[in-house]
């Protein structure tokens, strides 16, 4: 209520097999809120987090959203998966609740214009695909590309954009376009197929566990063609898991901000508080939380229209750099770059 | 017409792998008769029943029925169709619906006689309600006739063995057969209970106007009840005749009855 | 009550569990950072817990052995016998009706929303109960029918703008057809062979939805599906939540009535007989092909209807909602509630679906607790929460007799 | 040898045995007769520990067995031919016989015993490789008896061994029971519906009526008893 | 048609098949004895893998010889999985010996959920690189691009385990007791079999097999997390049923059929429907052989 605390919801997969993508955003929000509260809160009020699990399932996400609505949150950081986000947005939209996702990259979420209350601190899949394909074709000079994906909404969506963009270019063709089976014990069949297709490069849409299996099995079979992937793979865990096989792999990811002092501080704080390195989408969630709190402060109230306008007009300093949001809700200033694993580390290619 | 046998089996054979369990058996039964099928263990009696009732598809031969509705060949039909045609049976190894009540077991037997479909039972039309109540009452009546009314709401599996055997008969009777096939109905009964069973079968035949073919090892029952007896051994028919004839048939005595048979 | 021997046993159990859980509870390895942490306290906790639980278990068995001398009627029997009384029956019915009607107005939107979900599982459970509980056919692909319903509405709405009410019966019919399609190839299969084929069928349906983009939009699914409307009026969120709740209530009541009547009809008995003994069943003149196919299609109908409601409630569908896991959840509802028992399945769904929601407070531990709860529940109530009670019948003959006695 | 003292057994809430007391001495054949559902089979199952007894005691050769596990009880030398035969349906005839000798280790003797039962029931020898489950009813009964004999029991429990057997074989079975009793000094506890035959070969008999022992006497006296005649012999 | 391509798909299918087989063997054994679709079997496999990861990583810090570490970690996995197997049987299945079969199934599902979350909470939800890696064997050098050392070991272990289990079941006393127990528990007791012990032994052996699978397969894949058991369990279930559930050679044959179908399906059609091929072949086979490839038809005498 007025004068009381300001409530911010944090929603996403906090349990189950996708928890590792959701839990870092809780920690990010906690760190930011602690920081604000220590400095007297926002508009003189303390900020309180309401954390709700949606296990990344649309049907659970609607209940989660109803719970957050009932708890009178002003804004929600989340959800994590695009599917759950779409289901929950149906509810937030009717209740005028600002929703900022650190990780839902499905383009229609912003591009369709259906959800004016939705924003995100991550670039959409098509933007990423753009970067990926032009790198593959223009920089690496690939001519025959195999495009694979994990059949998930993120991976397949990304792969589709890649495919479309490759096909739009002349002199390049998609020689193989297929979904792989997540959790399969062995990928030799699909790898043989890549070999058989005569591809001179692979673009993979999906997350790092499958990617590392693919890469290592390819290398073991002495198949030495470039392997390019997405943000889901641009994760230090990938390098750890795939070990020497990860060497040379390309992945797109948000422009490197690790030298950003705020990012350095955020990671340090995380280590201090939780004793470990932060996980996936940590910085995006961190930025989202700062953006919301900053907008409330700038708007001078928790009123939806005011906060929404403030988010779009005010630039704010975040670990991702200085950002704001465009009309559709995509972050301005959050772009993609291509990285390559070199000597066991992702290095941004300029 | 009335002279034509109700059941006519011609040259029936059933082969399992290399074993001829039933070997060229022919048999016929006239309306209203009680006929027994006897023979040593493993002679093929139950297999013969299984072939007639559609549980097995006979390797060779023909099973035919003649009723007021004309004659029909049964081989190759499914068990439920054969049952519809008016043949009902009991099982040697009791096969009741063990977790259903005694009454429900009998009600299952009435399944064929019910006409209303799913829709009318969901809408619970008047016709449907009347029909349902009638099934219940009919089934109860059957149980009463067979002397099982004290068990109506018991689960079938909790009944003593002898009662289960009688419930098998009740359930078979509920399908309104013209021909009843009983596989060792007296097994597991003591002599007194067997006497009661004899009475029951006699009564069923008289009151319900049915024909009976039975398999039994209890000679006192076979000899008192049946009008004709068929004897099989190693799948082959070795003798047929009245009880007196069979009792004195050398081959039957040697293969099956043994020397001193009282009764 | 507790002897030295028991203490010794408890101690040995404690040692066993310390041994058993040692690598996983005490050591924590992270091969990403190459760290190894020792958590010796966990060893202590495990030991103490195993010790205490062994003793509690012992006390429980001793108590139970002493108690069962006089067998008390169970709570359910008491309730049932109370229900015999018309007055009690009608007044408790009235109370239930009142609670059901007032519920959304007294509770928050969230509570209403999860109650709607729970009611949907009641219907799903009751539908699956036809196949598993009545027919005895273990079905692990039920979610496929759920998906058929959901996609029926999702696609018809997307392409033709058909509304919820129109799609409800269409979804039901499509699902029933799928039930029959599934039924045919598996008529000859028994027991667990049936289970695996139904599982396979469910997965195939999901894989098709996942891969056939042109038809189903693949994993990104269909968003912005319309919520239920009254006379074409779009409702506000709170209103539509309540409205959806009442639709769920209505459908639940419809399901209960229809399934109860089916159960006590000719078909219902045929299903049961089929479950007990297929051969005897055929010998009694029942066509088991027909019985199986009707069981599958009548079971599928409810999944189809709930699928439509699901799409309308979440406004977004994608194949990830219809996994084998979903089928397993519905199966759990049926078995935990009490197979073949309608009140059981209702109780099962409410408990099974609401418990994890109320365990949200334990967020990380809730699935752990949930897993244990399943095991414990089955051990203490293997027949389910409210096991099936067989109905007994009224006979005309009975009535005559009592009249005779009176006369 | 066997002392059953005041045992009561329940199925859920239903009491199937009420205070049964039975004594069997070494080398005897005793028979238990009674109507359907009297509790005869339950008595045997309680004895073997398959159905737990609620109260009372069972002593076998001085050892209390009422709380023992069935496999321990069997290892003391008790074996049973259960009602309904209970053949292992997917084992062959030969394997079923081997199972009977499960607790024995004397290979050569086992071989001899197998030959012995094949001698008793040539039909089984013919069918030795057939799956137990596909045998005819009577063949299964022969197999069940043979399987029990394979254990070389000191106390043999027979639950309606003549059920479903051809008259010739019934006669033979009773002869075999007698023979086993006389030659091997095996004590026999016989439950039979065919009371006539049973009482003829038994030394003593018990009559069980709805879970209670209602009468016990020497077999020939029971055979002559009017009540028994009327109720169980059908005369 | 490209012969080398065909051949490499074939080898890939075999590899996959032997991986499934290693899990399916234990599965089918447990099923054989108590007719339980043991949903927790996949979790036993996962626990085996995790135990070896933990022990292996801990030992690696001491700088021991990698082969020795592999052997020790493998042993630890086997011991622990077996211990988990019998404990689960004791706690979650034995009290339900007389309960309806579906209740036991639900109990197994509960156990599976519990074990997943137990490992998730006590360890981590992340994928961890699997530290146990076997050095390449020299004689495999020429076909290395088609078959690695681990694949080779998996194939060999499958064959060895299958032979051992077949011998165990067909010819030993324990095997006989297992078969009798699976057909009629009361009667098994009446011939003097300690049914509880036999069932425990079955779980012990089945779980140990799963652990061996856990170590070898994880070493092949190179990473594990708490969730790997679920899919493995389902696939093993499919394989076991395909071959005729309860039959040891059946489980292996079923696994190979499954592996080859998936491999050729992916290679010649599309990996989009990889799992679908597996399920379609399952349905087709069961339509024509309702008891699986090597399953004995339940010969029901009426
Ligand atoms: N499904 C089957 N497969 C193989 N053999 C079978 C099968 N059914 C029956 N048999 C064999 O066929 C023969 C005849 O069996 P059947 O059951 O008909 O005998 P029966 O005359 O009824 O004997 P009983 O009086 O002992 O019941 C037996 O030897 C039996 O082993
Ligand atoms: N598993 C069971 N559950 C419940 N009641 C049972 C069970 N088994 C037997 N009974 C009941 O216990 C009583 C005794 O049964 P039992 O089988 O011992 O009788 P019996 O003397 O052997 O009869 P029969 O001659 O028919 O074999 C019967 O009333 C029976 O209904
Ligand atoms: Mg027979
Ligand atoms: Mg008995």
XYZ file of N, CA and C in Angstrom, chain E residues 112-236:
375
model
N 11.579 -41.588 -7.177
C 12.340 -40.979 -8.249
C 12.403 -39.459 -8.071
N 11.273 -38.862 -7.757
C 11.257 -37.413 -7.519
C 12.156 -37.071 -6.337
N 12.013 -37.872 -5.297
C 12.807 -37.610 -4.100
C 14.301 -37.656 -4.407
N 14.723 -38.714 -5.068
C 16.161 -38.868 -5.301
C 16.713 -37.762 -6.190
N 15.937 -37.375 -7.194
C 16.390 -36.273 -8.041
C 16.628 -35.017 -7.210
N 15.660 -34.718 -6.370
C 15.763 -33.471 -5.629
C 16.775 -33.547 -4.503
N 16.960 -34.761 -4.016
C 17.975 -34.990 -2.998
C 19.353 -34.640 -3.559
N 19.620 -35.135 -4.749
C 20.914 -34.830 -5.361
C 20.979 -33.356 -5.771
N 19.872 -32.861 -6.287
C 19.834 -31.450 -6.687
C 20.176 -30.549 -5.504
N 19.578 -30.844 -4.349
C 19.781 -29.966 -3.198
C 21.145 -30.185 -2.551
N 21.541 -31.451 -2.473
C 22.800 -31.718 -1.787
C 23.990 -31.363 -2.666
N 23.799 -31.428 -3.973
C 24.903 -31.085 -4.861
C 24.570 -29.820 -5.649
N 24.152 -29.995 -6.892
C 23.897 -28.799 -7.691
C 22.962 -29.136 -8.832
N 22.348 -28.119 -9.400
C 21.490 -28.378 -10.551
C 22.279 -28.225 -11.851
N 23.497 -27.720 -11.769
C 24.286 -27.497 -12.983
C 24.793 -28.798 -13.575
N 25.074 -28.733 -14.848
C 25.801 -29.834 -15.444
C 27.243 -29.766 -14.972
N 27.776 -30.899 -14.585
C 29.171 -30.932 -14.153
C 29.966 -31.758 -15.148
N 31.155 -31.304 -15.473
C 31.992 -32.145 -16.325
C 32.368 -33.411 -15.573
N 32.327 -34.509 -16.268
C 32.610 -35.787 -15.614
C 34.105 -36.015 -15.627
N 34.705 -36.172 -14.442
C 36.164 -36.169 -14.380
C 36.823 -37.474 -14.809
N 36.040 -38.540 -14.879
C 36.702 -39.813 -15.164
C 36.773 -40.024 -16.667
N 37.950 -39.950 -17.191
C 38.117 -40.145 -18.625
C 39.139 -41.241 -18.848
N 38.824 -42.141 -19.723
C 39.762 -43.227 -19.988
C 40.733 -42.816 -21.082
N 41.975 -43.160 -20.939
C 42.930 -42.890 -22.008
C 42.576 -43.761 -23.208
N 42.877 -43.290 -24.388
C 42.548 -44.061 -25.579
C 43.392 -45.311 -25.684
N 42.755 -46.362 -26.098
C 43.504 -47.600 -26.280
C 44.122 -47.606 -27.667
N 45.302 -48.160 -27.713
C 46.064 -48.060 -28.964
C 45.411 -48.804 -30.116
N 44.919 -50.025 -29.810
C 44.451 -50.836 -30.933
C 43.171 -50.275 -31.578
N 42.563 -49.272 -30.917
C 41.365 -48.695 -31.500
C 41.685 -47.533 -32.423
N 42.960 -47.210 -32.483
C 43.389 -46.037 -33.248
C 42.775 -45.968 -34.655
N 42.848 -47.080 -35.421
C 42.372 -46.982 -36.813
C 40.878 -46.630 -36.918
N 40.073 -47.055 -35.942
C 38.644 -46.771 -36.087
C 38.190 -45.735 -35.062
N 39.164 -44.936 -34.609
C 38.858 -44.025 -33.518
C 37.700 -43.080 -33.828
N 37.645 -42.646 -35.111
C 36.569 -41.714 -35.424
C 35.205 -42.376 -35.371
N 35.189 -43.680 -35.297
C 33.904 -44.353 -35.201
C 33.661 -44.963 -33.829
N 34.717 -45.383 -33.181
C 34.506 -46.003 -31.877
C 35.630 -45.623 -30.911
N 35.223 -44.971 -29.824
C 36.225 -44.574 -28.848
C 36.406 -45.675 -27.813
N 37.377 -45.474 -26.944
C 37.645 -46.466 -25.907
C 36.425 -46.712 -25.035
N 35.770 -45.615 -24.659
C 34.605 -45.784 -23.786
C 33.504 -46.562 -24.480
N 33.282 -46.226 -25.737
C 32.260 -46.957 -26.476
C 32.579 -48.433 -26.513
N 33.839 -48.697 -26.752
C 34.297 -50.071 -26.803
C 34.035 -50.762 -25.457
N 34.397 -50.061 -24.392
C 34.192 -50.650 -23.059
C 32.704 -50.888 -22.785
N 31.879 -49.940 -23.226
C 30.443 -50.102 -23.006
C 29.940 -51.353 -23.711
N 30.375 -51.512 -24.958
C 29.957 -52.700 -25.705
C 30.365 -53.978 -24.995
N 31.641 -53.996 -24.590
C 32.153 -55.191 -23.904
C 31.384 -55.445 -22.611
N 31.205 -54.389 -21.823
C 30.517 -54.595 -20.536
C 29.110 -55.106 -20.760
N 28.436 -54.552 -21.755
C 27.080 -55.022 -22.023
C 27.094 -56.518 -22.284
N 28.009 -56.938 -23.130
C 28.064 -58.356 -23.460
C 28.359 -59.179 -22.212
N 29.348 -58.725 -21.449
C 29.733 -59.498 -20.263
C 28.581 -59.558 -19.261
N 27.986 -58.397 -19.004
C 26.897 -58.374 -18.025
C 25.748 -59.254 -18.490
N 25.456 -59.188 -19.772
C 24.358 -60.001 -20.272
C 24.634 -61.484 -20.068
N 25.842 -61.886 -20.404
C 26.168 -63.300 -20.242
C 26.107 -63.696 -18.769
N 26.687 -62.864 -17.921
C 26.689 -63.193 -16.489
C 25.263 -63.301 -15.958
N 24.450 -62.332 -16.303
C 23.083 -62.353 -15.785
C 22.310 -63.556 -16.321
N 22.532 -63.875 -17.586
C 21.832 -65.034 -18.131
C 22.239 -66.291 -17.385
N 23.537 -66.416 -17.155
C 23.992 -67.590 -16.392
C 23.367 -67.587 -15.008
N 23.402 -66.428 -14.381
C 22.857 -66.322 -13.028
C 21.410 -66.802 -12.999
N 20.632 -66.318 -13.953
C 19.204 -66.612 -13.896
C 18.887 -68.018 -14.351
N 19.595 -68.467 -15.364
C 19.271 -69.791 -15.904
C 19.812 -70.920 -15.037
N 21.012 -70.727 -14.500
C 21.668 -71.903 -13.952
C 21.934 -71.900 -12.452
N 21.834 -70.784 -11.793
C 22.181 -70.837 -10.370
C 20.943 -71.029 -9.515
N 21.207 -71.387 -8.275
C 20.120 -71.532 -7.315
C 19.380 -70.216 -7.162
N 20.179 -69.133 -7.020
C 19.573 -67.824 -6.836
C 18.664 -67.493 -8.013
N 19.156 -67.838 -9.213
C 18.364 -67.551 -10.396
C 17.040 -68.294 -10.385
N 17.127 -69.550 -9.988
C 15.899 -70.336 -9.914
C 14.950 -69.713 -8.911
N 15.516 -69.333 -7.778
C 14.683 -68.725 -6.745
C 14.047 -67.441 -7.282
N 14.812 -66.699 -8.086
C 14.255 -65.476 -8.646
C 13.081 -65.785 -9.557
N 13.272 -66.776 -10.394
C 12.188 -67.070 -11.328
C 10.945 -67.546 -10.590
N 11.161 -68.409 -9.593
C 10.007 -68.898 -8.838
C 9.315 -67.735 -8.134
N 10.121 -66.884 -7.516
C 9.544 -65.760 -6.793
C 8.712 -64.879 -7.718
N 9.230 -64.686 -8.923
C 8.505 -63.789 -9.813
C 7.165 -64.380 -10.219
N 7.049 -65.684 -10.210
C 5.793 -66.273 -10.677
C 4.755 -66.446 -9.584
N 5.189 -66.767 -8.400
C 4.220 -66.994 -7.326
C 4.945 -66.880 -5.989
N 4.786 -65.728 -5.345
C 5.582 -65.484 -4.137
C 5.230 -66.436 -3.002
N 3.928 -66.642 -2.773
C 3.547 -67.519 -1.665
C 4.068 -68.929 -1.889
N 3.907 -69.397 -3.101
C 4.352 -70.761 -3.381
C 5.868 -70.838 -3.263
N 6.560 -69.775 -3.674
C 8.012 -69.775 -3.539
C 8.388 -69.938 -2.071
N 7.655 -69.273 -1.215
C 7.945 -69.439 0.209
C 7.686 -70.869 0.645
N 6.645 -71.455 0.070
C 6.293 -72.813 0.480
C 7.310 -73.854 0.033
N 8.169 -73.502 -0.928
C 9.236 -74.456 -1.224
C 10.526 -74.044 -0.517
N 10.434 -73.072 0.369
C 11.579 -72.755 1.206
C 12.430 -71.598 0.728
N 11.882 -70.750 -0.144
C 12.667 -69.609 -0.615
C 12.409 -68.406 0.284
N 13.481 -67.733 0.655
C 13.316 -66.499 1.418
C 13.082 -65.371 0.418
N 11.817 -65.095 0.222
C 11.433 -64.193 -0.852
C 12.026 -62.797 -0.660
N 12.014 -62.315 0.562
C 12.559 -60.984 0.814
C 14.018 -60.896 0.400
N 14.757 -61.943 0.751
C 16.175 -61.901 0.430
C 16.393 -61.962 -1.079
N 15.589 -62.784 -1.733
C 15.739 -62.907 -3.183
C 15.453 -61.560 -3.850
N 14.420 -60.890 -3.377
C 14.084 -59.604 -3.998
C 15.192 -58.585 -3.731
N 15.706 -58.586 -2.511
C 16.812 -57.679 -2.213
C 17.997 -57.936 -3.128
N 18.299 -59.214 -3.308
C 19.428 -59.571 -4.170
C 19.204 -59.054 -5.590
N 17.972 -59.181 -6.055
C 17.676 -58.711 -7.403
C 17.921 -57.214 -7.522
N 17.458 -56.489 -6.523
C 17.683 -55.040 -6.554
C 19.172 -54.731 -6.493
N 19.859 -55.499 -5.666
C 21.292 -55.271 -5.537
C 21.986 -55.449 -6.887
N 21.679 -56.543 -7.548
C 22.352 -56.808 -8.823
C 21.926 -55.795 -9.884
N 20.618 -55.550 -9.937
C 20.115 -54.597 -10.921
C 20.723 -53.216 -10.728
N 20.856 -52.810 -9.469
C 21.380 -51.476 -9.203
C 22.876 -51.407 -9.506
N 23.562 -52.494 -9.204
C 24.995 -52.497 -9.502
C 25.224 -52.362 -10.997
N 24.400 -53.041 -11.777
C 24.506 -52.916 -13.236
C 24.274 -51.473 -13.657
N 23.250 -50.865 -13.046
C 22.940 -49.479 -13.385
C 24.136 -48.581 -13.077
N 24.823 -48.863 -11.966
C 25.956 -48.027 -11.578
C 27.082 -48.148 -12.591
N 27.332 -49.368 -13.014
C 28.358 -49.561 -14.037
C 27.994 -48.736 -15.263
N 26.727 -48.810 -15.636
C 26.247 -47.991 -16.746
C 26.474 -46.521 -16.464
N 26.147 -46.111 -15.256
C 26.286 -44.697 -14.903
C 27.702 -44.192 -15.127
N 28.672 -44.973 -14.697
C 30.052 -44.521 -14.821
C 30.495 -44.498 -16.283
N 30.260 -45.612 -16.977
C 30.754 -45.702 -18.351
C 30.062 -44.696 -19.261
N 28.762 -44.602 -19.113
C 28.023 -43.723 -20.008
C 28.377 -42.261 -19.727
N 28.501 -41.918 -18.454
C 28.861 -40.536 -18.133
C 30.234 -40.207 -18.686
N 31.110 -41.196 -18.626
C 32.436 -40.961 -19.151
C 32.375 -40.769 -20.666
N 31.432 -41.444 -21.297
C 31.239 -41.267 -22.741
C 30.659 -39.886 -23.057
N 29.654 -39.488 -22.282
C 28.991 -38.215 -22.571
C 29.828 -37.044 -22.071
N 30.498 -37.255 -20.938
C 31.386 -36.216 -20.445
C 30.771 -35.232 -19.480
N 29.483 -35.330 -19.196
C 28.885 -34.411 -18.224
C 27.646 -35.051 -17.608
N 27.331 -34.666 -16.386
C 26.123 -35.205 -15.760
C 25.429 -34.106 -14.962
N 24.140 -34.272 -14.769
C 23.471 -33.510 -13.720
C 22.427 -34.404 -13.065
N 21.658 -33.853 -12.167
C 20.752 -34.708 -11.386
C 19.622 -35.271 -12.224
N 19.440 -34.788 -13.428
C 18.240 -35.114 -14.187
C 18.482 -36.194 -15.239
N 19.735 -36.679 -15.362
C 20.038 -37.602 -16.455
C 19.294 -38.927 -16.334
N 18.822 -39.235 -15.119
C 18.192 -40.540 -14.937
C 16.839 -40.668 -15.597
N 16.146 -39.558 -15.714
C 14.759 -39.637 -16.185
C 14.690 -40.172 -17.614
N 15.414 -39.495 -18.517
C 15.373 -39.925 -19.912
C 15.979 -41.307 -20.071
N 17.087 -41.525 -19.355
C 17.722 -42.844 -19.432
C 16.737 -43.916 -19.000
N 16.003 -43.622 -17.926
C 15.045 -44.596 -17.411
C 13.963 -44.897 -18.432
N 13.439 -43.852 -19.052
C 12.361 -44.060 -20.026
C 12.875 -44.865 -21.210
N 14.075 -44.512 -21.676
C 14.617 -45.231 -22.828
C 14.868 -46.698 -22.479
N 15.389 -46.916 -21.291
C 15.649 -48.293 -20.883
C 14.344 -49.066 -20.783
